[in-house]
Short mmCIF file of C-alpha atoms in Angstrom, two decimals:
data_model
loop_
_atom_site.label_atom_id
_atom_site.label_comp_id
_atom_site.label_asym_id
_atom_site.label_seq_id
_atom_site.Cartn_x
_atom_site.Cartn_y
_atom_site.Cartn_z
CA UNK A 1 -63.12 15.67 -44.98
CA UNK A 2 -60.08 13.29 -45.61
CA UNK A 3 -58.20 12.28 -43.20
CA UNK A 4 -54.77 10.05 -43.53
CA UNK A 5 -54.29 6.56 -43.18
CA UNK A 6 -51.12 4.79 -42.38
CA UNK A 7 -50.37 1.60 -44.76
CA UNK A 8 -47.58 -0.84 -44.12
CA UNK A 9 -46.50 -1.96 -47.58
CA UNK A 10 -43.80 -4.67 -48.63
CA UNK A 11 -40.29 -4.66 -47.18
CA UNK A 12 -42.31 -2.51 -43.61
CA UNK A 13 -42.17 0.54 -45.90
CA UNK A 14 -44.63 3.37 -44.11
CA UNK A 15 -47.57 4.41 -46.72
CA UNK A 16 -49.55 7.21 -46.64
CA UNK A 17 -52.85 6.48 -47.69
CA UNK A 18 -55.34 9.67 -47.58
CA UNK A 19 -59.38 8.43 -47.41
CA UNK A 20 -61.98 11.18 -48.84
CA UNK A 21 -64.90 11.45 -46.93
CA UNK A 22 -68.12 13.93 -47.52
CA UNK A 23 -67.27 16.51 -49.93
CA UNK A 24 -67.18 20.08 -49.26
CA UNK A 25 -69.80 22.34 -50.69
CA UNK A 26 -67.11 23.83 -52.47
CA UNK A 27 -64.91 21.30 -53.99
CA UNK A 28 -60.73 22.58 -54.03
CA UNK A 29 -60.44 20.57 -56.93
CA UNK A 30 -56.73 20.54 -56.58
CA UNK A 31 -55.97 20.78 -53.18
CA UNK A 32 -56.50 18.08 -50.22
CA UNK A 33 -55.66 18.59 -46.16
CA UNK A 34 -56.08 15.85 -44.05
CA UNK A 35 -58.15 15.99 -40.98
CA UNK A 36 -56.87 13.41 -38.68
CA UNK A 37 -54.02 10.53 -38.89
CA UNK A 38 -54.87 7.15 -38.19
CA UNK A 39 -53.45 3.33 -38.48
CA UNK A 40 -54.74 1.15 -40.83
CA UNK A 41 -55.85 -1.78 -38.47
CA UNK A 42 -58.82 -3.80 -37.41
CA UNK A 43 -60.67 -7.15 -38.05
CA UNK A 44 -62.79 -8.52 -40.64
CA UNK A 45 -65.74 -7.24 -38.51
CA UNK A 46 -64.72 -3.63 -38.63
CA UNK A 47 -63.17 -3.91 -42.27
CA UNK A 48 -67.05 -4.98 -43.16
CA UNK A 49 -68.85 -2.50 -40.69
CA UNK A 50 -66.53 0.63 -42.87
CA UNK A 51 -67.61 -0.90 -45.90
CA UNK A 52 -71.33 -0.83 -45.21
CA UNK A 53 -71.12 2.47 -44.24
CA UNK A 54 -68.81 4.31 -46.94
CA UNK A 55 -70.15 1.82 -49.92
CA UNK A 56 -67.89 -0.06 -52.19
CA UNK A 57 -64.07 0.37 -52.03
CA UNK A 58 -61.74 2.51 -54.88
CA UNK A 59 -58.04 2.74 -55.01
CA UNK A 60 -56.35 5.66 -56.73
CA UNK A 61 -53.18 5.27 -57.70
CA UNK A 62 -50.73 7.95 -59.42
CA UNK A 63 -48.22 8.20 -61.82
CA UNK A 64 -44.27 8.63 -61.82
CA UNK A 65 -43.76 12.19 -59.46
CA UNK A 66 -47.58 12.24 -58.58
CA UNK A 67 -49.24 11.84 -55.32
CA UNK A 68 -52.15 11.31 -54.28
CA UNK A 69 -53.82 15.06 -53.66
CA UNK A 70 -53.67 15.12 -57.55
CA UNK A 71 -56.76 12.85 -57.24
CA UNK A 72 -58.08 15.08 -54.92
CA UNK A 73 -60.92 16.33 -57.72
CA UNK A 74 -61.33 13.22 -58.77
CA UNK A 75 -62.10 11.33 -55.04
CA UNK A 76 -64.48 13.80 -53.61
CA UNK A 77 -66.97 12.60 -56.37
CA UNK A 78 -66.64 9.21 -56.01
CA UNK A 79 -66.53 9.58 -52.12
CA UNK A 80 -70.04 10.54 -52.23
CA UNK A 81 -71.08 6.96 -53.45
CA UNK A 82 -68.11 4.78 -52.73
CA UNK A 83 -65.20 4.92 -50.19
CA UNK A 84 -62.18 6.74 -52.37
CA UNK A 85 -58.70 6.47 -51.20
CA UNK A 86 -55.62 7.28 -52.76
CA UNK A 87 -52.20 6.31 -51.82
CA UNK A 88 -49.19 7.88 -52.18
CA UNK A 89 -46.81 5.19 -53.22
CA UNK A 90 -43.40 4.94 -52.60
CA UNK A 91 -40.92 7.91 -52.94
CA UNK A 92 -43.85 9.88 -53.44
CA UNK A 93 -45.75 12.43 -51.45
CA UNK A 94 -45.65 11.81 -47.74
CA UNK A 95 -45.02 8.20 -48.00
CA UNK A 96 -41.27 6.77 -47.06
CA UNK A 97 -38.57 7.28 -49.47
CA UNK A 98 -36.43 3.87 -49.30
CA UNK A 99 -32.66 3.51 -50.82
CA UNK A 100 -33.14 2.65 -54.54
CA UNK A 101 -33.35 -0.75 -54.61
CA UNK A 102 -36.49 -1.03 -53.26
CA UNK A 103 -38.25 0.59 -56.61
CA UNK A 104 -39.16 -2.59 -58.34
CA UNK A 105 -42.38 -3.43 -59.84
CA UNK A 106 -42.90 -6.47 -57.15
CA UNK A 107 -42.53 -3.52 -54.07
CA UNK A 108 -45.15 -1.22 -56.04
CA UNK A 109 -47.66 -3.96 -56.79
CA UNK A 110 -47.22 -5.21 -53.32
CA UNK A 111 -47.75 -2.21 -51.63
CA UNK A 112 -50.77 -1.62 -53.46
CA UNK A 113 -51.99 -4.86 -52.20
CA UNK A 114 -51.30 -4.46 -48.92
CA UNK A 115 -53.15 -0.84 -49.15
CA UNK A 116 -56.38 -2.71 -50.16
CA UNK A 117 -56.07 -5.26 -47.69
CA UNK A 118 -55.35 -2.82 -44.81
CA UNK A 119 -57.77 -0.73 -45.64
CA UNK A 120 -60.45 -3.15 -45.73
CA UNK A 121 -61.88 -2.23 -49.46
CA UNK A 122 -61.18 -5.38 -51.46
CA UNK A 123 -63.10 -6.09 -53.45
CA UNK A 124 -62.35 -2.67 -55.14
CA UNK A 125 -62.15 -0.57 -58.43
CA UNK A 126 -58.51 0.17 -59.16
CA UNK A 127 -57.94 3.74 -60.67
CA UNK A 128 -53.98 3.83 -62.03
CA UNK A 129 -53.05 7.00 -64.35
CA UNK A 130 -49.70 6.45 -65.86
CA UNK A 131 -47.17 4.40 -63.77
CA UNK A 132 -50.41 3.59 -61.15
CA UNK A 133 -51.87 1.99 -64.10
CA UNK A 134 -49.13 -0.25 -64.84
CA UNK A 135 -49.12 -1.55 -60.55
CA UNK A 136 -53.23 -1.49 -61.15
CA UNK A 137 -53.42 -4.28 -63.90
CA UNK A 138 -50.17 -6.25 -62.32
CA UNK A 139 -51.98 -6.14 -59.25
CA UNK A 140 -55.36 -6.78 -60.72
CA UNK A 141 -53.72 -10.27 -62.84
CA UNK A 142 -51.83 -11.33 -59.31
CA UNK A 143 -54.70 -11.01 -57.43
CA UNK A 144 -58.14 -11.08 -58.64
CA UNK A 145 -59.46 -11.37 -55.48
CA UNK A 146 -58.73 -7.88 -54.68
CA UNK A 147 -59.92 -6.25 -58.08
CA UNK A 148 -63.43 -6.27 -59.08
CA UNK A 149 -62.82 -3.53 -61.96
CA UNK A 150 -59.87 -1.40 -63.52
CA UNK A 151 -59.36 1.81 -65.57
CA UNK A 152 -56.28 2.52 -66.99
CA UNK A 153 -55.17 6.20 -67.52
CA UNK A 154 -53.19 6.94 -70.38
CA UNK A 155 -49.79 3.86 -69.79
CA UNK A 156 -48.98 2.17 -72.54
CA UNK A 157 -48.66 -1.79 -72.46
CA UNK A 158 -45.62 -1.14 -75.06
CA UNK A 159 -41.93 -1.13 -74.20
CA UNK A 160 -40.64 2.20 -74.01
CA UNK A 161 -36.69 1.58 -74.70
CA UNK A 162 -33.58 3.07 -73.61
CA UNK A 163 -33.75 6.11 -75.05
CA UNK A 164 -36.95 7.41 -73.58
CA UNK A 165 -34.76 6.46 -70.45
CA UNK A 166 -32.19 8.66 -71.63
CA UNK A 167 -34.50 11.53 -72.55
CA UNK A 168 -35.82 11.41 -68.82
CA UNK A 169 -32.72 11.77 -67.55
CA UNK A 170 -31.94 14.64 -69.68
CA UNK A 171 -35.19 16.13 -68.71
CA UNK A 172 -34.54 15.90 -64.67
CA UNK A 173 -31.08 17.71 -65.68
CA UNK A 174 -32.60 20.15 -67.49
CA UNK A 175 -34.98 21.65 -64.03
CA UNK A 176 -34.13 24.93 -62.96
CA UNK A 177 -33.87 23.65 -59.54
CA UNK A 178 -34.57 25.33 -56.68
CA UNK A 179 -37.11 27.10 -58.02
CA UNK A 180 -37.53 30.76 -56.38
CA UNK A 181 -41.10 30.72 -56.37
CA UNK A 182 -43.99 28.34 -56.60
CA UNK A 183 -44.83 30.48 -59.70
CA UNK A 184 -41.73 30.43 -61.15
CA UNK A 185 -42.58 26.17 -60.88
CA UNK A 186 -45.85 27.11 -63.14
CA UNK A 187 -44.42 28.97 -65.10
CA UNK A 188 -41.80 26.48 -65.91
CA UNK A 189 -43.94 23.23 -66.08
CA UNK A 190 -46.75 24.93 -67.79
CA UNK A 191 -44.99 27.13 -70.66
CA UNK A 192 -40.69 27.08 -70.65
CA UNK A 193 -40.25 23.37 -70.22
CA UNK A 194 -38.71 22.04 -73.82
CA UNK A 195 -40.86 19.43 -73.35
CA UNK A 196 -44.33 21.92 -73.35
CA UNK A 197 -46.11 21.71 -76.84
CA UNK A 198 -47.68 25.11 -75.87
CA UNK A 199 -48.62 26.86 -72.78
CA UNK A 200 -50.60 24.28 -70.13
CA UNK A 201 -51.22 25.82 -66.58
CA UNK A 202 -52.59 22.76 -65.48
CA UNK A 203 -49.69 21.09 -66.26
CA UNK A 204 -47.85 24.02 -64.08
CA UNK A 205 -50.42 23.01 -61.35
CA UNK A 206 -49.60 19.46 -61.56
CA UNK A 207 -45.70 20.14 -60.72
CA UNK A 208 -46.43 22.98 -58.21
CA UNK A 209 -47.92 20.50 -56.24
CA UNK A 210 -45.37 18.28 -55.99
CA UNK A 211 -43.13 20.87 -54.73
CA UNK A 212 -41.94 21.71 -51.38
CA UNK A 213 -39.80 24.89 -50.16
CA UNK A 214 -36.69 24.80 -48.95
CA UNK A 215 -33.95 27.22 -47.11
CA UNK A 216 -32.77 28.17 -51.12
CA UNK A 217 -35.97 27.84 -52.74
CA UNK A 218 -38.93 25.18 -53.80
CA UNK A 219 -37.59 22.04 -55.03
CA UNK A 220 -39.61 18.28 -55.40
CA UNK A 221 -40.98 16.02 -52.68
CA UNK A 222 -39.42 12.97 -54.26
CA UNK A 223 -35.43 12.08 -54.78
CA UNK A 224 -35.02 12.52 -59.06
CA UNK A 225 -32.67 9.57 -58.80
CA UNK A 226 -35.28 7.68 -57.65
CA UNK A 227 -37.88 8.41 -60.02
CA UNK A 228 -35.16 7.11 -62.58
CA UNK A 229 -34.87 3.83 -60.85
CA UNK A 230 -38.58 3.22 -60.39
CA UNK A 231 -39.20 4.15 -64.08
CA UNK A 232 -36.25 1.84 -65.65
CA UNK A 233 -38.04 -1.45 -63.78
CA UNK A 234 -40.77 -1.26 -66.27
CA UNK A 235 -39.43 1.04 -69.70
CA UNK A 236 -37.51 -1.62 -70.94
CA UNK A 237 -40.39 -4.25 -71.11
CA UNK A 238 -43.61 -4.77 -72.71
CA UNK A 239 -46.69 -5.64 -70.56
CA UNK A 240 -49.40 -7.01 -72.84
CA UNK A 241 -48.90 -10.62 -70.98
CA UNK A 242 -49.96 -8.95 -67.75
CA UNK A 243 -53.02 -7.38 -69.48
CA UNK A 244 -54.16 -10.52 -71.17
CA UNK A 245 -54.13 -11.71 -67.40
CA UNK A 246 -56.53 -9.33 -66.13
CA UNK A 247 -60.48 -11.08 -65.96
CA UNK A 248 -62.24 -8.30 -64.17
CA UNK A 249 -63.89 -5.13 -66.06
CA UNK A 250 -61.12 -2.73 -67.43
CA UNK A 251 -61.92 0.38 -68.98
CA UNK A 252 -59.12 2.03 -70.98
CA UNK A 253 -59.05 5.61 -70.86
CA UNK A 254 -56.56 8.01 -73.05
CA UNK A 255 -56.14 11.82 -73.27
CA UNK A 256 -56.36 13.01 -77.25
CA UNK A 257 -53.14 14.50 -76.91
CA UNK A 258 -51.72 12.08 -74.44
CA UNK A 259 -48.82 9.61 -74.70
CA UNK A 260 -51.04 6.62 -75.42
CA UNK A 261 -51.77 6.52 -78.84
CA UNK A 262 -55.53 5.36 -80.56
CA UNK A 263 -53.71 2.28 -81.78
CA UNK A 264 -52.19 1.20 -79.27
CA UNK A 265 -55.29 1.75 -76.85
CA UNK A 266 -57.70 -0.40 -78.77
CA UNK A 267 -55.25 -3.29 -79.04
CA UNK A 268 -55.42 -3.10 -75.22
CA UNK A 269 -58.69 -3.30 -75.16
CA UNK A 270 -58.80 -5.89 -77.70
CA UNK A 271 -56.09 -7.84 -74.98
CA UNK A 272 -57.89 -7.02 -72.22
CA UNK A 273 -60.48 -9.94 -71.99
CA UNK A 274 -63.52 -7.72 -70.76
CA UNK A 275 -61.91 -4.33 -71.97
CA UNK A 276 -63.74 -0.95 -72.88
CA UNK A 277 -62.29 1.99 -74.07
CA UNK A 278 -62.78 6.18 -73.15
CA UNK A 279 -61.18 9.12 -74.90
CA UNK A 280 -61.13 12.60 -73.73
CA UNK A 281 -61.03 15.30 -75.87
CA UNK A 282 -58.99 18.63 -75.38
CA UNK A 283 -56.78 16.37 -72.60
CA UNK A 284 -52.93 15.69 -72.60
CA UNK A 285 -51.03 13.14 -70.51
CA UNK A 286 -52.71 14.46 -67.19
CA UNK A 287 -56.17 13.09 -68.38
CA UNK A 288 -57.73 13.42 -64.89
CA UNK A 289 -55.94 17.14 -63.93
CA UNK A 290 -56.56 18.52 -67.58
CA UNK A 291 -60.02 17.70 -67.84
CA UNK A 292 -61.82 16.72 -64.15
CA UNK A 293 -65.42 17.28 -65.86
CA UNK A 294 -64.76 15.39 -69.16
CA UNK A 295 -62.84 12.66 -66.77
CA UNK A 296 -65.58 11.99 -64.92
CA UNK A 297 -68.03 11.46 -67.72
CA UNK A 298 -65.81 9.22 -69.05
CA UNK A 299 -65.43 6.80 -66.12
CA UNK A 300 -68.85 7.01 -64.06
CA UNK A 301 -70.88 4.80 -66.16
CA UNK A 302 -68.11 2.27 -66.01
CA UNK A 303 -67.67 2.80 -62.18
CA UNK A 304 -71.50 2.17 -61.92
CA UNK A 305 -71.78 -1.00 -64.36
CA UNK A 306 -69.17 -2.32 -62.05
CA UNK A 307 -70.61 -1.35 -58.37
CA UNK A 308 -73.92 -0.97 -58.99
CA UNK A 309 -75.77 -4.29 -57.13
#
């Protein structure tokens, strides 16, 4: 079951937060439809009557394009010990899609906040893969309160730099858009894209679902212009201050062929005042949609250290 949750997050922007319940007995690893729509709302007495009954809270959060059904595989696990909910964030999914000023890292790390609050599961694990990672720790150093453990999923606490700015905007140029089919999306993402080492259907998957069809063809769910915006709030910077700032149980987690380097990775644990680190093998950038099997091994004995009384 999941059903949808609506989130008010900073500046009255409408969230759509989507809560996993009891897992099929056969698990659409990719795919996620909501049952029912609700508000997020109630008092501390109903906040703590949900938590008894689903068990301790987790917040996933995705990366730049995602949303949350890409944590689809990933929540129907965990709902069966903990209550899983992912957000869609901002300009993503089937959450609100404000003018471009309102893609700074204060709106995503507030939002995020407000999600946990609303939703009654503070004090919760925070699962962030890419961009989500970065809003997990910032939110994790604001407000401890909130966090009782993190894993970070392949974000680097490095600054990027303006050309990797410029190279993104090359790449959005570069889409075929509209795509004719949903396969011709797969086929694209997974094999043609210049950016595609060699042939990845999952990575087709990914961008498939992140697509939507319109009257001349399939094109995304979120505005390019304002995946650009979002994304130049945080490439320019480095983040290790932030990291340092984080006191709760982090686990670091990087795909072998991913865009977070051993290196780098380690000296974020080392940073990380209670950090542990996680590698999966035969996994790109999409650590989680690559490899759901090897993911999971990787993170349940941390989720359990943290949330196990």
């Amino acid at each position: 079951m999941v059903r949808r949750i609506d989130v008010t997050g900073a500046g009255g922007v409408r969230l759509a937060a989507w809560e996993f319940g009891d897992p099929p007995k056969t698990d659409p690893a990719r795919s996620a439809e909501p049952v029912r729509t609700v508000p997020a709302q109630g008092g501390p007495g109903q906040l703590a009557e949900e938590r008894a009954e689903h068990g301790p809270g987790v917040l996933l959060l995705h990366g730049l394009m995602g949303r949350a059904s890409h944590w689809a595989s990933t929540a129907r696990w965990l709902s069966e010990r903990y209550r899983a909910v992912a957000l869609d964030q901002r300009g993503h999914g089937q959450s609100d899609k404000p003018p471009e000023g309102c893609y700074t890292r204060e709106a995503y790390v507030e939002d995020a906040e407000a999600a946990l609050e609303q939703l009654g599961l503070a004090p919760a694990v925070v699962i962030g893969h890419a961009m989500g990672a970065l809003t997990a720790w910032q939110l994790a150093a604001r407000r401890p309160d909130l966090v009782c453990g993190l894993i970070i999923c392949d974000m680097r606490a490095s600054a990027l730099g303006a050309a990797s700015q410029r190279e993104w905007e090359d790449w959005f140029k570069a889409w075929p858009v509209p795509f004719a089919t949903l396969a011709d999306v797969r086929k694209w993402f997974g094999e043609d894209d210049p950016w595609v080492e060699r042939p990845n259907p999952a990575r087709g998957e990914f961008y498939a679902e992140v697509m939507s069809e319109s009257a001349d063809g399939w094109r995304p769910v979120f505005e390019p212009e304002q995946m650009l915006t979002s994304r130049e709030t945080w490439v320019y910077d480095a983040h290790w201050e932030e990291l340092a700032q984080v006191q709760c149980p982090a686990l670091v987690v990087r795909g072998l062929d991913g865009e977070l380097g051993r290196a780098e990775s380690q000296e974020m644990v080392r940073v990380l005042p209670r950090g542990q680190y996680a590698e999966v093998a035969d996994a790109g950038h999409l650590v989680h949609y690559d490899q759901p099997e090897a993911w999971r091994t990787a993170i349940e004995p941390f989720m359990e250290g943290v949330l196990t009384p």
